[in-house]
Coordinates of C-alpha atoms in Angstrom, one line a residue:
Chain A
M28 CA 1.9 44.7 -28.8
I29 CA 2.5 43.9 -25.3
E30 CA 2.3 46.5 -22.7
L31 CA 3.3 46.3 -19.1
R32 CA 2.1 48.8 -16.8
D33 CA 3.5 49.0 -13.2
I34 CA 3.7 45.5 -12.4
H35 CA 3.9 44.4 -8.9
K36 CA 4.4 41.2 -7.3
A37 CA 5.6 39.9 -3.9
F38 CA 6.0 36.3 -2.6
G39 CA 5.8 36.6 1.3
R40 CA 8.1 39.4 2.3
N41 CA 10.3 39.1 -1.1
H42 CA 9.0 41.9 -3.2
V43 CA 10.1 40.6 -6.7
L44 CA 8.7 43.0 -9.2
R45 CA 8.2 46.5 -7.8
G46 CA 6.4 48.5 -10.7
V47 CA 7.6 47.0 -14.2
T48 CA 6.7 49.0 -17.0
L49 CA 7.8 47.6 -20.6
T50 CA 6.1 47.8 -24.1
V51 CA 7.4 45.2 -26.7
P52 CA 6.1 46.5 -30.0
K53 CA 4.3 43.7 -32.5
G54 CA 6.6 41.6 -34.4
E55 CA 9.7 42.7 -32.4
S56 CA 12.2 40.5 -30.3
M57 CA 12.5 41.6 -26.9
V58 CA 15.1 40.2 -24.6
I59 CA 14.8 40.5 -20.7
I60 CA 18.1 40.2 -19.0
G61 CA 18.9 40.1 -15.2
G62 CA 20.7 38.2 -12.5
S63 CA 19.0 34.9 -11.2
G64 CA 16.4 35.6 -8.8
T65 CA 15.5 39.0 -10.2
G66 CA 12.0 38.0 -11.3
K67 CA 12.4 37.4 -15.3
S68 CA 10.6 34.3 -15.0
V69 CA 8.0 35.5 -12.7
L70 CA 7.1 38.6 -15.1
L71 CA 6.6 36.1 -18.0
K72 CA 4.3 33.9 -15.9
C73 CA 2.4 37.1 -15.0
I74 CA 1.7 37.9 -18.6
L75 CA 0.5 34.3 -19.2
G76 CA -1.5 34.5 -15.9
L77 CA 0.3 31.5 -14.3
V78 CA 1.1 34.1 -11.5
R79 CA -1.4 36.8 -10.6
P80 CA 0.4 40.2 -10.4
D81 CA -0.5 41.9 -7.1
A82 CA -0.9 45.1 -8.9
G83 CA -0.3 46.6 -12.4
Q84 CA -1.9 46.2 -15.8
I85 CA -1.1 43.7 -18.9
L86 CA -2.5 44.8 -22.0
I87 CA -2.0 42.5 -25.1
E88 CA -3.0 44.4 -28.5
G89 CA -4.7 46.9 -26.1
E90 CA -6.8 44.1 -24.2
D91 CA -6.6 43.7 -20.6
A92 CA -5.1 40.2 -20.1
S93 CA -7.0 39.6 -16.7
R94 CA -10.4 40.2 -18.6
A95 CA -9.6 38.1 -21.8
E96 CA -11.2 34.7 -22.2
R97 CA -8.5 32.4 -21.1
E98 CA -8.6 29.6 -23.8
A99 CA -8.7 32.3 -26.5
F100 CA -6.2 34.5 -24.8
L101 CA -3.7 31.6 -24.4
A102 CA -4.2 30.4 -27.9
R103 CA -2.3 33.2 -29.0
F104 CA 0.8 32.4 -27.0
G105 CA 3.7 29.7 -27.4
M106 CA 6.1 29.1 -24.7
L107 CA 9.4 27.3 -24.6
F108 CA 10.1 26.4 -21.0
Q109 CA 13.7 26.3 -19.5
G110 CA 13.7 22.6 -19.1
G111 CA 11.7 21.8 -21.8
A112 CA 8.7 20.8 -19.7
L113 CA 7.7 18.1 -22.2
F114 CA 5.2 15.6 -21.1
D115 CA 7.0 12.6 -20.5
S116 CA 4.0 10.2 -20.7
L117 CA 3.4 11.1 -24.5
P118 CA 5.7 10.4 -27.5
V119 CA 7.4 13.6 -29.2
W120 CA 4.9 14.0 -31.8
Q121 CA 1.9 14.1 -29.5
N122 CA 3.9 16.8 -27.2
V123 CA 4.3 18.9 -30.5
A124 CA 0.8 18.3 -31.5
F125 CA -0.8 18.7 -28.0
R126 CA -2.6 21.9 -28.8
L127 CA -3.7 20.5 -32.0
M128 CA -5.3 17.5 -30.5
R129 CA -7.8 19.3 -28.0
G130 CA -9.9 22.0 -27.8
A131 CA -10.9 25.0 -30.3
T132 CA -7.6 24.0 -32.6
K133 CA -8.5 20.5 -32.6
R134 CA -8.0 18.6 -35.7
P135 CA -7.8 14.7 -37.2
K136 CA -4.9 12.8 -35.6
A137 CA -3.2 12.1 -39.0
E138 CA -3.2 15.9 -39.6
A139 CA -1.9 16.8 -36.2
R140 CA 0.9 14.3 -36.8
E141 CA 1.8 15.7 -40.1
I142 CA 2.0 19.1 -38.7
A143 CA 4.1 18.0 -35.7
I144 CA 6.3 16.3 -38.0
E145 CA 6.7 19.4 -39.9
K146 CA 7.5 21.5 -37.1
L147 CA 10.1 19.1 -35.9
R148 CA 11.8 19.2 -39.2
R149 CA 11.8 23.0 -39.0
V150 CA 13.7 22.9 -35.8
G151 CA 16.0 20.3 -37.4
L152 CA 14.9 17.0 -36.2
K153 CA 14.1 14.0 -38.2
P154 CA 10.8 12.3 -38.3
E155 CA 12.2 9.0 -36.5
V156 CA 12.2 11.4 -33.4
A157 CA 8.4 11.8 -33.6
D158 CA 7.8 8.4 -32.0
L159 CA 10.4 8.7 -29.4
F160 CA 9.6 9.6 -25.8
P161 CA 11.1 12.8 -24.4
A162 CA 13.2 10.7 -22.0
E163 CA 14.9 9.2 -24.7
L164 CA 16.3 12.5 -26.0
S165 CA 19.4 14.6 -25.2
G166 CA 18.9 18.0 -23.6
G167 CA 19.4 19.8 -26.8
M168 CA 17.0 17.7 -28.6
Q169 CA 14.4 18.2 -25.7
K170 CA 14.8 22.0 -26.3
R171 CA 14.2 21.5 -29.9
V172 CA 11.1 19.6 -29.5
G173 CA 10.1 22.3 -26.8
L174 CA 10.5 24.8 -29.5
A175 CA 8.7 22.9 -32.1
R176 CA 5.7 22.6 -29.4
A177 CA 5.8 26.3 -28.8
I178 CA 5.4 27.1 -32.8
A179 CA 3.0 24.3 -33.6
A180 CA -0.1 26.2 -33.5
D181 CA 1.4 29.6 -35.1
P182 CA 1.2 31.5 -32.1
E183 CA 1.4 35.5 -32.5
I184 CA 3.5 35.9 -29.3
I185 CA 6.2 33.3 -28.4
F186 CA 8.1 33.4 -24.9
F187 CA 11.5 32.0 -24.4
D188 CA 12.4 31.2 -20.8
E189 CA 16.4 30.6 -20.8
P190 CA 16.6 28.8 -24.2
T191 CA 20.4 27.8 -24.2
T192 CA 20.8 27.2 -20.5
G193 CA 22.5 23.6 -19.9
L194 CA 23.3 23.4 -23.6
D195 CA 27.0 23.6 -24.9
P196 CA 28.1 26.3 -26.8
I197 CA 27.5 25.0 -30.1
M198 CA 24.0 23.7 -29.5
A199 CA 23.4 27.1 -27.7
G200 CA 24.3 28.9 -30.7
V201 CA 22.0 26.7 -32.8
I202 CA 19.0 27.2 -30.8
N203 CA 19.9 30.9 -31.1
E204 CA 19.8 30.9 -34.7
L205 CA 16.8 28.5 -35.0
I206 CA 14.5 31.3 -32.7
R207 CA 15.9 34.4 -34.5
E208 CA 15.0 32.6 -37.9
I209 CA 11.6 31.2 -36.6
V210 CA 10.6 34.7 -35.0
V211 CA 11.5 36.4 -38.1
E212 CA 9.8 34.1 -40.6
M213 CA 6.7 34.0 -38.2
G214 CA 6.5 37.6 -37.8
A215 CA 5.7 36.7 -34.1
T216 CA 6.3 39.1 -31.3
A217 CA 8.9 37.6 -28.9
M218 CA 10.0 37.7 -25.6
T219 CA 13.0 36.0 -24.3
I220 CA 14.5 35.8 -20.7
T221 CA 18.0 34.9 -20.4
H222 CA 21.5 35.7 -18.9
D223 CA 23.4 34.4 -21.8
M224 CA 24.8 37.5 -23.5
S225 CA 25.3 35.6 -26.8
S226 CA 21.7 34.7 -26.9
V227 CA 20.9 38.6 -26.4
R228 CA 23.2 39.3 -29.3
A229 CA 21.6 36.6 -31.6
I230 CA 17.9 37.0 -30.8
A231 CA 17.4 40.7 -29.5
D232 CA 15.9 43.6 -31.2
D233 CA 15.4 45.3 -28.0
V234 CA 16.8 44.6 -24.7
A235 CA 15.7 45.6 -21.1
M236 CA 17.4 44.8 -18.0
L237 CA 15.6 43.8 -14.8
H238 CA 17.0 44.7 -11.9
G239 CA 15.6 45.6 -8.2
G240 CA 12.1 44.7 -9.3
V241 CA 12.1 47.7 -11.9
I242 CA 13.5 47.8 -15.7
Q243 CA 16.8 49.3 -15.0
W244 CA 17.6 50.1 -18.8
T245 CA 15.6 49.4 -22.1
G246 CA 16.7 50.1 -25.7
P247 CA 17.7 48.7 -29.1
V248 CA 20.4 45.9 -28.9
A249 CA 22.8 48.3 -30.9
D250 CA 22.9 50.8 -27.7
M251 CA 23.4 48.2 -25.2
D252 CA 27.3 48.4 -25.4
H253 CA 27.5 52.0 -25.1
S254 CA 24.6 52.7 -22.9
G255 CA 26.7 54.4 -19.9
D256 CA 24.4 52.5 -17.4
P257 CA 26.5 51.1 -14.8
Y258 CA 24.3 48.2 -13.9
L259 CA 24.1 47.3 -17.6
D260 CA 27.7 47.7 -18.0
Q261 CA 28.7 45.4 -15.3
F262 CA 25.9 42.8 -16.2
I263 CA 27.2 42.6 -20.0
H264 CA 30.9 42.3 -19.1
G265 CA 30.0 40.0 -16.3
R266 CA 32.1 42.0 -13.6
A267 CA 32.0 40.9 -10.0
E268 CA 32.7 44.6 -9.0
G269 CA 30.0 47.1 -9.6
P270 CA 26.5 48.7 -8.5
I271 CA 25.0 45.1 -8.5
E272 CA 26.0 43.2 -5.4
A273 CA 27.7 39.9 -6.4
V274 CA 26.3 38.2 -3.4
R275 CA 22.5 38.2 -3.1
Chain B
M14 CA 11.4 25.0 20.9
I15 CA 8.7 22.3 21.5
L16 CA 10.2 22.0 25.0
L17 CA 10.0 25.5 25.7
N18 CA 6.6 26.5 24.2
P19 CA 4.5 23.1 24.4
V20 CA 1.2 25.2 23.9
G21 CA 2.3 27.3 21.2
A22 CA 3.5 24.2 19.3
L23 CA 0.3 22.6 20.0
G24 CA -1.6 25.6 18.8
R25 CA 0.5 25.8 15.5
A26 CA 0.2 22.0 14.8
V27 CA -3.8 22.4 15.4
L28 CA -4.0 25.5 13.2
G29 CA -1.9 23.9 10.3
G30 CA -3.8 20.7 10.3
L31 CA -7.2 22.8 10.1
A32 CA -5.5 24.9 7.2
A33 CA -4.6 22.0 5.3
V34 CA -8.2 20.3 5.8
G35 CA -9.6 23.6 4.4
R36 CA -7.2 23.4 1.4
L37 CA -8.3 19.9 0.7
A38 CA -12.0 20.8 0.9
L39 CA -11.3 23.8 -1.4
Y40 CA -9.5 21.2 -3.7
L41 CA -12.3 18.9 -3.5
G42 CA -14.8 21.9 -4.6
A43 CA -12.5 22.6 -7.5
T44 CA -12.6 18.9 -8.3
L45 CA -16.3 18.5 -8.5
Y46 CA -16.7 21.8 -10.4
A47 CA -14.2 20.6 -13.1
M48 CA -16.0 17.1 -13.1
V49 CA -19.3 18.5 -14.5
R50 CA -17.8 20.8 -16.8
P51 CA -16.3 19.7 -20.4
P52 CA -14.2 18.7 -21.7
F53 CA -13.7 15.0 -20.3
Y54 CA -10.5 13.4 -21.3
F55 CA -11.5 9.8 -22.1
R56 CA -8.1 8.9 -23.0
E57 CA -6.5 10.1 -19.7
F58 CA -9.4 8.1 -17.9
G59 CA -8.9 5.1 -19.7
H60 CA -5.2 5.3 -18.9
A61 CA -5.9 5.8 -15.3
V62 CA -8.3 3.1 -15.0
W63 CA -5.6 0.6 -16.3
V64 CA -3.0 2.2 -13.9
I65 CA -5.1 2.4 -11.0
G66 CA -7.4 -0.4 -11.4
Y67 CA -5.5 -3.3 -13.2
N68 CA -2.0 -2.8 -12.1
S69 CA -3.4 -3.0 -8.5
L70 CA -5.0 -6.5 -9.0
P71 CA -1.8 -8.6 -8.1
V72 CA -1.3 -6.8 -4.7
V73 CA -4.9 -6.4 -3.4
G74 CA -5.5 -10.3 -4.6
L75 CA -2.4 -11.2 -2.5
T76 CA -3.4 -9.4 0.5
A77 CA -6.7 -10.6 0.3
I78 CA -5.7 -14.4 0.0
F79 CA -3.5 -14.2 3.1
T80 CA -6.2 -12.1 5.3
G81 CA -9.0 -14.6 4.5
A82 CA -6.7 -17.5 5.1
A83 CA -5.6 -15.9 8.4
L84 CA -9.0 -14.9 9.4
A85 CA -10.2 -18.6 8.9
L86 CA -7.8 -19.6 11.4
Q87 CA -8.5 -16.9 13.8
I88 CA -12.3 -17.8 14.0
Y89 CA -11.6 -21.3 14.0
E90 CA -9.4 -21.1 17.1
G91 CA -11.6 -18.6 18.9
G92 CA -14.8 -20.2 17.8
S93 CA -13.7 -23.7 19.0
R94 CA -13.5 -22.4 22.8
F95 CA -17.0 -22.5 22.4
N96 CA -17.9 -25.4 20.3
A97 CA -18.6 -22.9 17.4
G98 CA -16.0 -23.8 14.7
Q99 CA -18.5 -24.2 12.2
V100 CA -19.2 -20.7 12.0
V101 CA -16.1 -20.2 10.0
P102 CA -17.6 -19.8 6.8
S103 CA -20.0 -17.2 7.3
I104 CA -17.9 -15.1 9.5
V105 CA -15.0 -15.1 6.9
A106 CA -17.4 -14.1 4.2
I107 CA -19.2 -11.4 6.2
G108 CA -15.9 -10.2 7.5
M109 CA -14.3 -10.0 4.3
A110 CA -17.2 -8.3 2.5
R111 CA -18.1 -5.5 4.9
E112 CA -15.0 -4.8 6.5
L113 CA -11.3 -6.5 5.4
G114 CA -12.0 -6.7 1.8
P115 CA -12.5 -2.6 1.2
V116 CA -10.1 -1.6 4.0
M117 CA -7.3 -3.8 3.1
A118 CA -7.8 -2.9 -0.7
G119 CA -8.2 0.8 0.3
L120 CA -5.0 0.6 2.4
M121 CA -3.2 -1.4 -0.7
V122 CA -4.5 1.4 -3.2
A123 CA -3.6 3.9 -0.7
A124 CA 0.1 3.0 -0.8
R125 CA 0.3 2.1 -4.2
V126 CA -1.7 4.6 -5.8
S127 CA -1.7 7.9 -4.1
S128 CA 2.2 7.8 -3.7
S129 CA 2.5 7.3 -7.6
I130 CA 0.0 10.0 -8.3
A131 CA 1.6 12.4 -5.9
A132 CA 5.0 11.7 -7.2
E133 CA 3.9 11.8 -10.8
I134 CA 2.1 15.3 -10.6
G135 CA 4.9 16.5 -8.1
T136 CA 7.2 15.9 -10.8
M137 CA 5.2 17.4 -13.4
K138 CA 4.8 20.4 -11.3
V139 CA 8.4 20.8 -10.4
T140 CA 9.5 20.4 -14.1
E141 CA 6.8 23.1 -15.2
Q142 CA 4.6 20.6 -17.1
I143 CA 1.5 21.6 -15.1
D144 CA 2.4 25.4 -16.3
A145 CA 3.0 23.9 -19.7
L146 CA -0.3 22.5 -19.6
V147 CA -2.1 25.7 -18.8
T148 CA -0.1 27.5 -21.6
L149 CA -1.6 24.9 -23.9
S150 CA -5.0 25.9 -23.0
T151 CA -5.7 22.7 -21.1
D152 CA -7.0 22.9 -17.4
P153 CA -4.7 20.6 -15.3
M154 CA -7.8 19.9 -12.9
R155 CA -9.7 18.6 -16.0
Y156 CA -6.8 16.9 -17.5
L157 CA -5.0 15.3 -14.4
T158 CA -7.4 15.3 -11.4
V159 CA -10.6 14.5 -12.7
P160 CA -9.7 11.4 -14.7
R161 CA -7.8 10.0 -11.9
V162 CA -10.3 10.6 -9.4
L163 CA -13.2 9.0 -11.3
A164 CA -11.0 6.0 -12.3
A165 CA -10.2 5.4 -8.8
T166 CA -14.0 5.8 -7.7
V167 CA -15.0 3.0 -10.4
T168 CA -12.2 0.9 -10.0
V169 CA -11.7 0.4 -6.5
P170 CA -15.0 -1.4 -5.8
V171 CA -14.1 -3.8 -8.6
L172 CA -10.8 -4.5 -6.7
V173 CA -12.9 -4.6 -3.5
A174 CA -15.1 -7.4 -5.2
V175 CA -12.1 -9.3 -6.3
G176 CA -10.5 -9.0 -3.1
D177 CA -13.5 -10.2 -1.1
S178 CA -13.7 -13.4 -3.7
I179 CA -10.3 -14.2 -3.5
G180 CA -10.2 -13.5 0.6
I181 CA -13.3 -15.9 0.8
F182 CA -11.2 -18.6 -1.4
G183 CA -8.3 -18.1 1.0
G184 CA -10.6 -19.0 4.0
Y185 CA -12.1 -21.8 1.9
L186 CA -8.8 -23.1 1.2
V187 CA -7.6 -23.0 4.9
G188 CA -10.8 -24.3 6.3
T189 CA -11.0 -27.3 3.9
Q190 CA -7.3 -28.2 3.9
S191 CA -6.1 -27.5 7.1
L192 CA -9.1 -27.2 9.5
G193 CA -10.8 -30.4 8.2
L194 CA -14.3 -28.5 7.3
N195 CA -16.4 -30.1 4.5
A196 CA -16.1 -28.3 1.1
A197 CA -19.7 -28.5 0.0
A198 CA -21.0 -27.4 3.6
Y199 CA -18.3 -24.6 3.4
L200 CA -19.6 -23.3 0.4
R201 CA -23.1 -23.6 1.4
N202 CA -22.6 -21.8 4.6
T203 CA -20.9 -18.9 2.9
A204 CA -23.8 -18.5 0.4
D205 CA -26.5 -18.8 2.8
Y206 CA -25.2 -16.5 5.4
L207 CA -24.0 -13.7 3.0
E208 CA -26.6 -11.1 2.2
I209 CA -26.4 -8.5 -0.6
W210 CA -26.1 -5.7 1.7
D211 CA -22.9 -7.1 3.2
V212 CA -21.2 -7.2 -0.3
T213 CA -22.7 -3.6 -1.7
S214 CA -22.0 -2.1 1.6
G215 CA -18.0 -3.0 1.0
L216 CA -18.6 -1.9 -2.6
V217 CA -19.7 1.5 -1.8
K218 CA -16.9 1.8 0.9
G219 CA -14.6 0.9 -2.0
A220 CA -15.7 3.9 -4.0
A221 CA -15.5 6.1 -1.3
F222 CA -12.0 5.2 -0.5
G223 CA -11.0 5.3 -4.3
F224 CA -12.2 9.1 -4.5
L225 CA -10.5 9.9 -1.4
I226 CA -7.0 8.2 -2.3
A227 CA -6.9 9.9 -5.7
L228 CA -8.0 13.1 -4.7
V229 CA -5.4 13.2 -1.9
G230 CA -2.7 12.0 -4.4
C231 CA -3.5 14.7 -6.7
Y232 CA -3.7 17.5 -4.1
F233 CA -0.5 16.8 -2.7
G234 CA 1.2 16.5 -6.1
M235 CA -0.3 19.9 -7.4
N236 CA 1.0 21.5 -4.1
S237 CA 4.2 19.7 -4.1
G238 CA 7.3 21.8 -3.1
R239 CA 10.5 22.4 -5.1
G240 CA 12.9 19.9 -6.2
A241 CA 13.4 16.2 -5.3
Q242 CA 13.0 17.0 -1.7
G243 CA 9.5 18.4 -2.4
V244 CA 8.3 15.6 -4.4
G245 CA 9.4 13.2 -1.7
A246 CA 7.5 15.1 0.9
A247 CA 4.6 15.4 -1.2
T248 CA 4.6 11.5 -1.7
K249 CA 5.0 10.8 1.8
S250 CA 2.2 13.1 3.0
A251 CA -0.2 11.7 0.3
V252 CA 0.4 8.2 1.6
V253 CA -0.1 9.0 5.1
A254 CA -3.2 11.2 4.5
A255 CA -4.7 8.6 2.2
S256 CA -4.3 6.0 4.9
V257 CA -5.5 7.9 7.7
L258 CA -8.7 9.1 5.5
V259 CA -9.5 5.4 4.2
L260 CA -9.4 4.2 8.0
A261 CA -11.6 7.3 9.2
A262 CA -13.8 7.0 6.2
N263 CA -14.3 3.3 6.9
Y264 CA -15.4 4.2 10.5
I265 CA -17.8 7.0 9.7
L266 CA -19.5 4.6 6.7
T267 CA -19.7 1.8 9.0
T268 CA -21.4 3.8 11.5
L269 CA -23.8 5.1 8.7
F270 CA -24.4 1.6 7.4
F271 CA -24.8 -0.5 10.5
A272 CA -25.2 1.4 13.6
A273 CA -27.8 3.5 12.5

């Protein structure tokens, strides 16, 4: 379970997060929606410790994230970055097996490669891809490799940062389905940030809307369409008119 | 704005400069701390030795041969004014080993290596690869900075030694082929007057330059701004800072070694 309590974060005068409180139950898939620049990515980075929140508390299974031993803490997470964030200097299989070749989870090279190829197969990529370099792959394939890397060490919690951005609708659908399947079969807790509503409907158990630095609305995905919340309504229907200013 | 308030602009520039020096010093501290704590990434170190050292050989060799050749010509011309044309071999050897070898190698490596390190790490930063490293339980300081800094510290002295030899050979070529000096006498003169400390002081300088160049490259890469413009600015700053630091460190080390 992930618990965020009153998280604040400002960059200079830009007060991005103004008291975010949110609970993601174990094994659930939470999707955070919100406009560009509302601090969705910052929120994920706060949980991972990539950005230090100014105030508030983050609890993972009841344990304070800021006091946890870093390596063991991070070993519980997998993350799919927006642009893939694959290491261009390493071939695909070494990207996927990165965690399996270093640190506490280190194992023999042949075994790491085998697991990498298995994870690549899981995301729909052929073993031949393993020896290519990331620059030789299309955007959709890079996303899949990123997904394979995120799940390589069987994490308990997986974060997806805008998983469908930059993909064509069919590839976006494929990635959405993959994420859903993987999260269900691994029993992992998932947090996804996106502004793609088809992603939300495909991936989410629960939805939270971040607006004005706070969680504006949260609830099961089934309640999203009749929430009665004008902010959420405007967002999911993509209307220019409404309480959210179109020019920000 | 600068015209309207020159004192304010000067103050801002000085404060900005001091803040940058402070940040670099903190980064230096973090690098040294990371160096003494495992894990050490041997593969990354080996790769960095290859990229920084081996791949810099051609450019260091080329600049050294022309520098040695020009130095021989200058010394001959200048020396002949007071009938001292025969000092060419010893002055070329001492000049290359103590000063020109390390400085030329340092500047070439500053241009070639600090830029490529800053651009590579800067691109990794803007494409979230650095964040990805952290989420994969890998410390970017140990994985990216330490191997590069150590590799440069170890390989630049070797480049300096190679540069010294090629520079002296350049002087020899000009001396024997164009200035009419005797080949055997040239070599004997070089060997007789060149002391061990002339060479080792240059190698120590090389190690210091290598350390600074890679450190600055990593620092500007890690602190790169967003987008292509951010990486471009980081690369430019790295080359400028590395070149200035090489020359400043050269003066300080020369004072320590020879003026004390």
